Structures are given as C-alpha cells and as structure tokens.
Coordinates of C-alpha atoms in Angstrom, one line a residue:
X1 CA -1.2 -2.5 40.7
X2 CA 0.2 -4.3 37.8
X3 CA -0.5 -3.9 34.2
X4 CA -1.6 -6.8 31.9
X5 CA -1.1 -7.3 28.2
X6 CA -3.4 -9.7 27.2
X7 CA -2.2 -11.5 23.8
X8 CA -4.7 -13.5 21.8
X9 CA -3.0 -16.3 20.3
X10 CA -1.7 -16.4 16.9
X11 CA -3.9 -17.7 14.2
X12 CA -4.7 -20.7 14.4
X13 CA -5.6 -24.0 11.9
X14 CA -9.3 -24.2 13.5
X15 CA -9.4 -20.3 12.7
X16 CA -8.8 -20.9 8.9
X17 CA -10.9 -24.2 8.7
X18 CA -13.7 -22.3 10.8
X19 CA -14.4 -24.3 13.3
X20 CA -15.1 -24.1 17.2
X21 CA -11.7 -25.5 18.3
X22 CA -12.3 -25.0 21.9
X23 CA -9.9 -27.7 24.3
X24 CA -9.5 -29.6 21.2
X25 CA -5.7 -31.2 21.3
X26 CA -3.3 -31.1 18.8
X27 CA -4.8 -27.2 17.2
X28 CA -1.7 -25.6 16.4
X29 CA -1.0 -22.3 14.7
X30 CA -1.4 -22.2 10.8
X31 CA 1.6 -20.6 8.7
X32 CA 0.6 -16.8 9.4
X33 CA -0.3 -17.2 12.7
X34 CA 3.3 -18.6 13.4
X35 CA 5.1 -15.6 11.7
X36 CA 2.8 -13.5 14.0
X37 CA 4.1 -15.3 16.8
X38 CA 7.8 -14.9 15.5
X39 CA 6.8 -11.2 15.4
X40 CA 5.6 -10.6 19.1
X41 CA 9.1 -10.2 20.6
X42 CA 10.1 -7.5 18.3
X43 CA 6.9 -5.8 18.9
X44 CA 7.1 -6.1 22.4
X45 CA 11.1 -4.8 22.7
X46 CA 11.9 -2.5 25.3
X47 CA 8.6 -3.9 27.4
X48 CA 10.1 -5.1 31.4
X49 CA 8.2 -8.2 31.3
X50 CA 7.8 -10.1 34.9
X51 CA 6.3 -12.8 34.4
X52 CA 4.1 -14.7 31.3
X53 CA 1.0 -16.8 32.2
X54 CA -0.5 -18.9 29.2
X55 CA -3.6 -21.1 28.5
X56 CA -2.5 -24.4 28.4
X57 CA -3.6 -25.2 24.9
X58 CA -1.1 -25.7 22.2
X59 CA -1.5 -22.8 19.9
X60 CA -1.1 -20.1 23.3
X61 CA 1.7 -22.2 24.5
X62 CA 3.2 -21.8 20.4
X63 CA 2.6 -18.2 20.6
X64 CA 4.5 -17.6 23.6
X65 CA 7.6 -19.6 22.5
X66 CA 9.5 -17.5 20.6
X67 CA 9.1 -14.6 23.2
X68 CA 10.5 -16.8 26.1
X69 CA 13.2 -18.1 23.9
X70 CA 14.2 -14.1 23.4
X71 CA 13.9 -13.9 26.7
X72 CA 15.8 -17.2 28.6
X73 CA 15.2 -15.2 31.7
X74 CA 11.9 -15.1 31.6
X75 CA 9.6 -17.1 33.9
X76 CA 6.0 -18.7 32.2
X77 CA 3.4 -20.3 33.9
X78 CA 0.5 -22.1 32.6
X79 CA -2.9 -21.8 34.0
X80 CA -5.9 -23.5 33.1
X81 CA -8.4 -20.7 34.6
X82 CA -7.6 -18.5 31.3
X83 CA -7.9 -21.6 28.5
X84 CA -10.7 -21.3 26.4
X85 CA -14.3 -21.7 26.9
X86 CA -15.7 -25.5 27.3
X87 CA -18.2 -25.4 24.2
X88 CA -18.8 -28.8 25.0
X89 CA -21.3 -30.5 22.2
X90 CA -20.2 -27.6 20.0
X91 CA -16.4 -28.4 20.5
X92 CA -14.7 -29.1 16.9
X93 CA -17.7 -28.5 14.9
X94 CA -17.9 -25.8 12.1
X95 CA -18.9 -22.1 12.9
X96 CA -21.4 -22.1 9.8
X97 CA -23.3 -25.0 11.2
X98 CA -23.4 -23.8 14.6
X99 CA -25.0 -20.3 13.1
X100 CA -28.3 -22.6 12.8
X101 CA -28.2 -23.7 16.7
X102 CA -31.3 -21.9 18.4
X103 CA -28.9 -21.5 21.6
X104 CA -26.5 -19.1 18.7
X105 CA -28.7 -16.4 19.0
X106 CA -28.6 -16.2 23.1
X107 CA -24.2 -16.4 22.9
X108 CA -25.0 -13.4 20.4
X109 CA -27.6 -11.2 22.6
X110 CA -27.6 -12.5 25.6
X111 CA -24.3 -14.4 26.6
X112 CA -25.1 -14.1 30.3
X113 CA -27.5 -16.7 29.6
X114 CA -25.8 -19.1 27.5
X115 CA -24.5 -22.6 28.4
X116 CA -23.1 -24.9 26.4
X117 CA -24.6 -28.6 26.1
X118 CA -22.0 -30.6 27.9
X119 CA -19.8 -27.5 28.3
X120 CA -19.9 -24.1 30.6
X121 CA -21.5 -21.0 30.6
X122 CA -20.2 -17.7 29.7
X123 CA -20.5 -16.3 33.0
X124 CA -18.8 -19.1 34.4
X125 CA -15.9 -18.5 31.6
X126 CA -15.6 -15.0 32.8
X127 CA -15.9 -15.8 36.3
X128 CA -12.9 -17.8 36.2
X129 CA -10.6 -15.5 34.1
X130 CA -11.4 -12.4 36.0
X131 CA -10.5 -14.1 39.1
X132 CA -7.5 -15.6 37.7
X133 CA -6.2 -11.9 36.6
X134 CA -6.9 -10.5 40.1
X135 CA -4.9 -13.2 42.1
X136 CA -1.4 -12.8 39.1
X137 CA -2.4 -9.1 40.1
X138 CA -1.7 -9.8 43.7
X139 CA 1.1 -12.5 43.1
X140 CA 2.5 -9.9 40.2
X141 CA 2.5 -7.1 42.5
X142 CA 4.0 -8.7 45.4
X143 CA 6.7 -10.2 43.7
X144 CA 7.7 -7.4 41.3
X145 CA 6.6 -4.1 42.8
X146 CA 3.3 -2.1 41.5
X147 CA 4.6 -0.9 38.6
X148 CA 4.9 -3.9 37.0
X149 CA 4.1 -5.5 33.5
X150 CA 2.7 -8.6 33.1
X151 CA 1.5 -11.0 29.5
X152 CA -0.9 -13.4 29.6
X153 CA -1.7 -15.3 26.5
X154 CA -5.0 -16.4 26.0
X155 CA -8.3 -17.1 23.6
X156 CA -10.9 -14.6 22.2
X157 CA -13.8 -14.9 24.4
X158 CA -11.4 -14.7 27.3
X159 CA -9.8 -11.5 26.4
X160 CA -13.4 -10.1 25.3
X161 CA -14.7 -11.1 28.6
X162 CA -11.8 -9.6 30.7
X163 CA -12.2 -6.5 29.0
X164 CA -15.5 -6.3 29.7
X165 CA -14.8 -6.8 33.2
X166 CA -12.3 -4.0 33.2
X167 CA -14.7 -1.4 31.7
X168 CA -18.0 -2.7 34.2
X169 CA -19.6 -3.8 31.3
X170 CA -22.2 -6.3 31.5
X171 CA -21.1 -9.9 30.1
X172 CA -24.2 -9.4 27.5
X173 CA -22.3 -6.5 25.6
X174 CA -19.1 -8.6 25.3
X175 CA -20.0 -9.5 22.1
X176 CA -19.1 -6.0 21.0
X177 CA -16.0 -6.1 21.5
X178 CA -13.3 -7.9 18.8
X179 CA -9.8 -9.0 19.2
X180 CA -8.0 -10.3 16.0
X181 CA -5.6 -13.3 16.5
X182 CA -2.5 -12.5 18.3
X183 CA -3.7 -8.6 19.0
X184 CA -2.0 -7.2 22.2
X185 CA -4.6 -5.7 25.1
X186 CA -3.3 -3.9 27.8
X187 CA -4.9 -3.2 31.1
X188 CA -3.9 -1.4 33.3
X189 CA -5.2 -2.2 37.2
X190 CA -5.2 0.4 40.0
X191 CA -6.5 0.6 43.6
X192 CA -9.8 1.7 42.5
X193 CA -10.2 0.4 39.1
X194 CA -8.9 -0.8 35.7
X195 CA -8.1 1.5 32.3
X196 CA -8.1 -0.3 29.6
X197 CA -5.1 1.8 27.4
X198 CA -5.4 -0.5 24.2
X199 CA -7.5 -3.0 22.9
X200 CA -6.3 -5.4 20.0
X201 CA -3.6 -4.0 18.7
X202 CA -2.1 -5.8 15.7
X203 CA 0.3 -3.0 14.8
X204 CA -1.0 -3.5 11.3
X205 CA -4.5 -1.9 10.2
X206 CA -4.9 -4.1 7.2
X207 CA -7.7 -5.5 8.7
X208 CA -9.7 -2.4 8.6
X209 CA -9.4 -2.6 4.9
X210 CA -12.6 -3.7 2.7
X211 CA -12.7 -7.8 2.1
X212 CA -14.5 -9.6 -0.4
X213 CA -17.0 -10.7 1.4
X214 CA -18.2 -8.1 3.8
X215 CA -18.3 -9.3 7.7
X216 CA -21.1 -10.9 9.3
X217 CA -23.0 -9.0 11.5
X218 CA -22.8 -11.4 14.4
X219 CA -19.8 -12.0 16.6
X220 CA -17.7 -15.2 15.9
X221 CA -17.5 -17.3 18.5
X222 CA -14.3 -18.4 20.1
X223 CA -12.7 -15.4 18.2
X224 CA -12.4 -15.0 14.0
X225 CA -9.4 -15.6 11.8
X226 CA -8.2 -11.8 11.4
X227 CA -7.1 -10.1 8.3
X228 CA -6.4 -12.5 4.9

C-alpha cells in the first residue's frame, strides 16, 4: 500500500496571535510560515509524488502552492474529511482564555471524551481523517501501483490523530504527540499494518533549543506556532 507524507501547514497568522483558528476564513500563513512553504519543494526533491490531497482551508491550500507550481504536473485535490477540527464556540478565540474552560482539561487527558460546544468531538475528527486516508490509500494504490507516495496537507490535531491511528494508540494519548507547523510525517501503510518512518520532521532542530519561556506542559490545541 501506499505511503503518506502528512505536511502540517505552514505557520499560520492564528498561530502567532494564539488563537483557535479552526474553519475560520480568510487565516493565511504569516511571513515564516510562507518561506516554509517556499521551502517544501526543495525539501521534498527527488520524492515521486502521485497525487496531493489538502484541507480546504486557506493556509493548507497556501502551503501546497508553491509545490504544485514546481510541479505543473501534479494533480491536487481538496477534501474536506482532513480540514481541521470544528471547535465550534471555541472557534477564533484565544488559546490563553480557553486554558480556563473546564472542558480544557478533558481535550488534554481525555480527548476521547471531548466535544466541542457547537462543534465536533475528537473522535469524530479522527474518525473522519482516518477513513479519509484509507479510501486515497485504495484510490492511491489503484491508480499508481503499491509503491506509491502520496502528500496530504493538513492541521495539527489531524496529523496527531492519524498518527495515533497508525501506531493503535488510543485517541486519549494523542496529546503526546507534537507536530510543528509545516513538519513532514510519513506513513507508511502495508497489508497488515502502518509504520510510521518519521514524525514531524522540520529538517531544522532549532526548535529543540531552550526558549525564553519554557513550554507549557499541556498540549496546544489545534497545533502551536513552532520554533521563534
């Protein structure tokens, strides 16, 4: 079966304002998450792309241009089932108000059992991406052969939960997991089951470098801003 790089979009302006952009319009990448995006098809060079499949929302749809205008050839779709989660209520608002929210400390221990008020829950976020992945798996493999390689561009809590998925973890360890903005994840399916051969790969290890202000010890939601 057909192995997926899963790209995290660039950073975005809602990233370095902090706030919950979810299916806000109009979010579009912020200066360095736009040079990251210039960046991907050099870092991706010598990879036989098939196809590219992208959330709908304006800052994937940003990241993937200047990879299909490297590539002319190169077919993209756009598919809804990977756009971000619907935070509903909590759409637009800022992360440090959110961090008071009783329902904040389920999304952080127990995402299984989160919902948002007027939005979706997390399972039903994962639900939808995993089975998105496994039909372009299908499609992917019966148009291109098994060998193929396939990028799909997509939002934090997305990737998080598809790798999850991939390694049979439950959807309440998800939060573990951390993908910077436009980090490269590759998965690679089989008959049997998925390996996951890198996770968030920036090519750059900056962020592993001491900030100013240390990290929080909870998981952003939606996905944090990456290295300064």
């Amino acid at each position: 079966m057909p192995t997926l790089l899963l790209v995290r979009h660039g950073r975005s302006t809602a990233n370095t304002e902090g706030l919950l952009a979810g299916w806000t319009p109009g979010v579009a990448l912020d200066d360095r998450g736009a040079a990251q995006a210039a960046a991907l098809p050099g870092r991706l060079a010598g990879l036989p792309l098939a196809e590219i499949v992208a959330s709908p929302l304006q800052r994937c749809q940003e990241t993937i241009r200047p990879l299909l205008d490297a590539r002319p050839g190169l077919t993209a779709h756009t598919d809804e089932r990977v756009g971000e989660c619907h935070y509903g209520d909590w759409t637009g608002r800022k992360l440090a108000e959110l961090a008071d929210e009783p329902l904040m400390d389920v999304v952080q221990a127990h995402p299984s059992a989160a919902a948002f008020p007027g939005g979706e829950s997390m399972r039903a976020m994962q639900t939808r991406a995993a089975e998105a992945v496994r039909e372009w798996n299908d499609r992917v493999e019966r148009d291109h052969g098994a060998d193929a390689m396939y990028l799909m561009c997509s939002h934090g809590d997305i990737i998080k939960s598809l790798v999850a998925d991939a390694l049979g973890l439950h959807l309440d360890l998800f939060q573990r997991i951390a993908v910077e903005p436009c980090s490269i994840t590759a998965i690679r399916y089989t008959r049997l089951r998925p390996f996951l051969v890198r996770l968030g790969d920036t090519g750059d290890f900056g962020s592993l470098a001491p900030r100013e202000e240390p990290p929080a010890g909870d998981a952003t939601v939606g996905g944090d801003a990456g290295a300064p």
